Each structure stands twice: as C-alpha cells, then as structure tokens.
C-alpha cells in the first residue's frame, strides 16, 4: 500500500497500456493501435484473475484496499 499503490492497484499494467497506446498514436499505425486495445483487454482479464487470488490470500485486508483504491484509475472520492 505504499509508493504508487495507494493510487492504483495495478500501476505496472497501466504503464504498459499507456506506452502501447502512445506508440499507436505516434506511429499513426492502426495495427499498433489495435494491438494496444488488445493488450488493454488482456490485462483487464488478467487483473480479474490476479485480484481473485489476492482476495484468497489476504482476505478482508485486500477487500478493504479494493474499496479505497482504483484498479487502473485513482479513486479520489
């Protein structure tokens, strides 16, 4: 719950998606942009599985963390 984790639960995944989408925009290549969308979809699926395992391991502590922290976008309210 320290460093980037008080803001988002999966900052590494967010960084990967942003880099892939930025590459699609800067190259103006539809294939790269579509692959960025595919990466986003796959990472979204992966995080659901990851979070299921984290809830199994840490229980209510992780559930409370999920309520106060956004998965990909920070929760401010």
mmCIF file with all atom_site columns, C-alpha atoms in Angstrom, residues 2-72:
data_model
loop_
_atom_site.group_PDB
_atom_site.id
_atom_site.type_symbol
_atom_site.label_atom_id
_atom_site.label_alt_id
_atom_site.label_comp_id
_atom_site.label_asym_id
_atom_site.label_entity_id
_atom_site.label_seq_id
_atom_site.pdbx_PDB_ins_code
_atom_site.Cartn_x
_atom_site.Cartn_y
_atom_site.Cartn_z
_atom_site.occupancy
_atom_site.B_iso_or_equiv
_atom_site.pdbx_formal_charge
_atom_site.auth_seq_id
_atom_site.auth_comp_id
_atom_site.auth_asym_id
_atom_site.auth_atom_id
_atom_site.pdbx_PDB_model_num
ATOM 1  C CA . UNK A 1 2  ? 2.964   2.348   -0.384  1.00 0.00 ? 2  UNK A CA 1
ATOM 2  C CA . UNK A 1 3  ? 4.719   4.001   -3.335  1.00 0.00 ? 3  UNK A CA 1
ATOM 3  C CA . UNK A 1 4  ? 2.330   4.024   -6.349  1.00 0.00 ? 4  UNK A CA 1
ATOM 4  C CA . UNK A 1 5  ? -0.059  1.502   -4.808  1.00 0.00 ? 5  UNK A CA 1
ATOM 5  C CA . UNK A 1 6  ? -2.162  3.924   -2.718  1.00 0.00 ? 6  UNK A CA 1
ATOM 6  C CA . UNK A 1 7  ? -3.319  5.434   -6.028  1.00 0.00 ? 7  UNK A CA 1
ATOM 7  C CA . UNK A 1 8  ? -3.916  2.416   -8.281  1.00 0.00 ? 8  UNK A CA 1
ATOM 8  C CA . UNK A 1 9  ? -3.772  -1.313  -7.620  1.00 0.00 ? 9  UNK A CA 1
ATOM 9  C CA . UNK A 1 10 ? -2.003  -2.210  -10.885 1.00 0.00 ? 10 UNK A CA 1
ATOM 10 C CA . UNK A 1 11 ? 0.370   0.629   -11.863 1.00 0.00 ? 11 UNK A CA 1
ATOM 11 C CA . UNK A 1 12 ? 2.608   -1.631  -13.973 1.00 0.00 ? 12 UNK A CA 1
ATOM 12 C CA . UNK A 1 13 ? -0.329  -2.668  -16.148 1.00 0.00 ? 13 UNK A CA 1
ATOM 13 C CA . UNK A 1 14 ? -1.418  0.958   -16.523 1.00 0.00 ? 14 UNK A CA 1
ATOM 14 C CA . UNK A 1 15 ? 2.082   1.928   -17.656 1.00 0.00 ? 15 UNK A CA 1
ATOM 15 C CA . UNK A 1 16 ? 2.140   -0.882  -20.250 1.00 0.00 ? 16 UNK A CA 1
ATOM 16 C CA . UNK A 1 17 ? -1.205  0.158   -21.700 1.00 0.00 ? 17 UNK A CA 1
ATOM 17 C CA . UNK A 1 18 ? -0.198  3.818   -21.869 1.00 0.00 ? 18 UNK A CA 1
ATOM 18 C CA . UNK A 1 19 ? 3.073   3.011   -23.649 1.00 0.00 ? 19 UNK A CA 1
ATOM 19 C CA . UNK A 1 20 ? 1.365   0.725   -26.156 1.00 0.00 ? 20 UNK A CA 1
ATOM 20 C CA . UNK A 1 21 ? -1.360  3.275   -26.898 1.00 0.00 ? 21 UNK A CA 1
ATOM 21 C CA . UNK A 1 22 ? 1.190   6.089   -27.166 1.00 0.00 ? 22 UNK A CA 1
ATOM 22 C CA . UNK A 1 23 ? 3.125   4.045   -29.715 1.00 0.00 ? 23 UNK A CA 1
ATOM 23 C CA . UNK A 1 24 ? -0.062  3.632   -31.730 1.00 0.00 ? 24 UNK A CA 1
ATOM 24 C CA . UNK A 1 25 ? -0.720  7.368   -31.710 1.00 0.00 ? 25 UNK A CA 1
ATOM 25 C CA . UNK A 1 26 ? 2.829   8.434   -32.508 1.00 0.00 ? 26 UNK A CA 1
ATOM 26 C CA . UNK A 1 27 ? 3.315   5.984   -35.367 1.00 0.00 ? 27 UNK A CA 1
ATOM 27 C CA . UNK A 1 28 ? -0.191  6.536   -36.774 1.00 0.00 ? 28 UNK A CA 1
ATOM 28 C CA . UNK A 1 29 ? -0.271  2.813   -37.390 1.00 0.00 ? 29 UNK A CA 1
ATOM 29 C CA . UNK A 1 30 ? -3.689  1.189   -36.999 1.00 0.00 ? 30 UNK A CA 1
ATOM 30 C CA . UNK A 1 31 ? -2.203  -2.242  -36.341 1.00 0.00 ? 31 UNK A CA 1
ATOM 31 C CA . UNK A 1 32 ? -0.183  -0.959  -33.380 1.00 0.00 ? 32 UNK A CA 1
ATOM 32 C CA . UNK A 1 33 ? -3.173  0.970   -32.060 1.00 0.00 ? 33 UNK A CA 1
ATOM 33 C CA . UNK A 1 34 ? -5.416  -2.107  -32.314 1.00 0.00 ? 34 UNK A CA 1
ATOM 34 C CA . UNK A 1 35 ? -2.769  -4.207  -30.604 1.00 0.00 ? 35 UNK A CA 1
ATOM 35 C CA . UNK A 1 36 ? -2.849  -1.647  -27.766 1.00 0.00 ? 36 UNK A CA 1
ATOM 36 C CA . UNK A 1 37 ? -6.577  -2.225  -27.413 1.00 0.00 ? 37 UNK A CA 1
ATOM 37 C CA . UNK A 1 38 ? -5.949  -5.970  -27.352 1.00 0.00 ? 38 UNK A CA 1
ATOM 38 C CA . UNK A 1 39 ? -3.307  -5.535  -24.650 1.00 0.00 ? 39 UNK A CA 1
ATOM 39 C CA . UNK A 1 40 ? -5.783  -3.499  -22.616 1.00 0.00 ? 40 UNK A CA 1
ATOM 40 C CA . UNK A 1 41 ? -8.424  -6.210  -22.903 1.00 0.00 ? 41 UNK A CA 1
ATOM 41 C CA . UNK A 1 42 ? -5.979  -8.961  -21.951 1.00 0.00 ? 42 UNK A CA 1
ATOM 42 C CA . UNK A 1 43 ? -4.650  -7.029  -18.967 1.00 0.00 ? 43 UNK A CA 1
ATOM 43 C CA . UNK A 1 44 ? -8.183  -6.316  -17.776 1.00 0.00 ? 44 UNK A CA 1
ATOM 44 C CA . UNK A 1 45 ? -8.893  -10.058 -17.888 1.00 0.00 ? 45 UNK A CA 1
ATOM 45 C CA . UNK A 1 46 ? -5.615  -10.813 -16.134 1.00 0.00 ? 46 UNK A CA 1
ATOM 46 C CA . UNK A 1 47 ? -6.286  -8.380  -13.285 1.00 0.00 ? 47 UNK A CA 1
ATOM 47 C CA . UNK A 1 48 ? -9.599  -10.047 -12.513 1.00 0.00 ? 48 UNK A CA 1
ATOM 48 C CA . UNK A 1 49 ? -7.772  -13.347 -12.012 1.00 0.00 ? 49 UNK A CA 1
ATOM 49 C CA . UNK A 1 50 ? -4.985  -11.676 -10.031 1.00 0.00 ? 50 UNK A CA 1
ATOM 50 C CA . UNK A 1 51 ? -7.422  -9.979  -7.712  1.00 0.00 ? 51 UNK A CA 1
ATOM 51 C CA . UNK A 1 52 ? -9.301  -13.200 -7.067  1.00 0.00 ? 52 UNK A CA 1
ATOM 52 C CA . UNK A 1 53 ? -6.057  -14.796 -5.899  1.00 0.00 ? 53 UNK A CA 1
ATOM 53 C CA . UNK A 1 54 ? -5.147  -11.747 -3.816  1.00 0.00 ? 54 UNK A CA 1
ATOM 54 C CA . UNK A 1 55 ? -8.523  -11.836 -2.052  1.00 0.00 ? 55 UNK A CA 1
ATOM 55 C CA . UNK A 1 56 ? -7.984  -15.544 -1.332  1.00 0.00 ? 56 UNK A CA 1
ATOM 56 C CA . UNK A 1 57 ? -4.563  -14.816 0.125   1.00 0.00 ? 57 UNK A CA 1
ATOM 57 C CA . UNK A 1 58 ? -5.149  -11.574 2.050   1.00 0.00 ? 58 UNK A CA 1
ATOM 58 C CA . UNK A 1 59 ? -8.900  -11.728 2.679   1.00 0.00 ? 59 UNK A CA 1
ATOM 59 C CA . UNK A 1 60 ? -10.646 -8.694  4.145   1.00 0.00 ? 60 UNK A CA 1
ATOM 60 C CA . UNK A 1 61 ? -7.482  -6.572  4.094   1.00 0.00 ? 61 UNK A CA 1
ATOM 61 C CA . UNK A 1 62 ? -7.398  -6.754  0.303   1.00 0.00 ? 62 UNK A CA 1
ATOM 62 C CA . UNK A 1 63 ? -11.161 -6.219  0.014   1.00 0.00 ? 63 UNK A CA 1
ATOM 63 C CA . UNK A 1 64 ? -10.808 -3.003  2.036   1.00 0.00 ? 64 UNK A CA 1
ATOM 64 C CA . UNK A 1 65 ? -7.882  -1.973  -0.167  1.00 0.00 ? 65 UNK A CA 1
ATOM 65 C CA . UNK A 1 66 ? -10.016 -2.572  -3.271  1.00 0.00 ? 66 UNK A CA 1
ATOM 66 C CA . UNK A 1 67 ? -12.719 -0.265  -1.920  1.00 0.00 ? 67 UNK A CA 1
ATOM 67 C CA . UNK A 1 68 ? -10.323 2.623   -1.362  1.00 0.00 ? 68 UNK A CA 1
ATOM 68 C CA . UNK A 1 69 ? -8.069  2.239   -4.409  1.00 0.00 ? 69 UNK A CA 1
ATOM 69 C CA . UNK A 1 70 ? -8.944  2.142   -8.114  1.00 0.00 ? 70 UNK A CA 1
ATOM 70 C CA . UNK A 1 71 ? -7.906  -0.762  -10.280 1.00 0.00 ? 71 UNK A CA 1
ATOM 71 C CA . UNK A 1 72 ? -6.480  1.349   -13.125 1.00 0.00 ? 72 UNK A CA 1
#
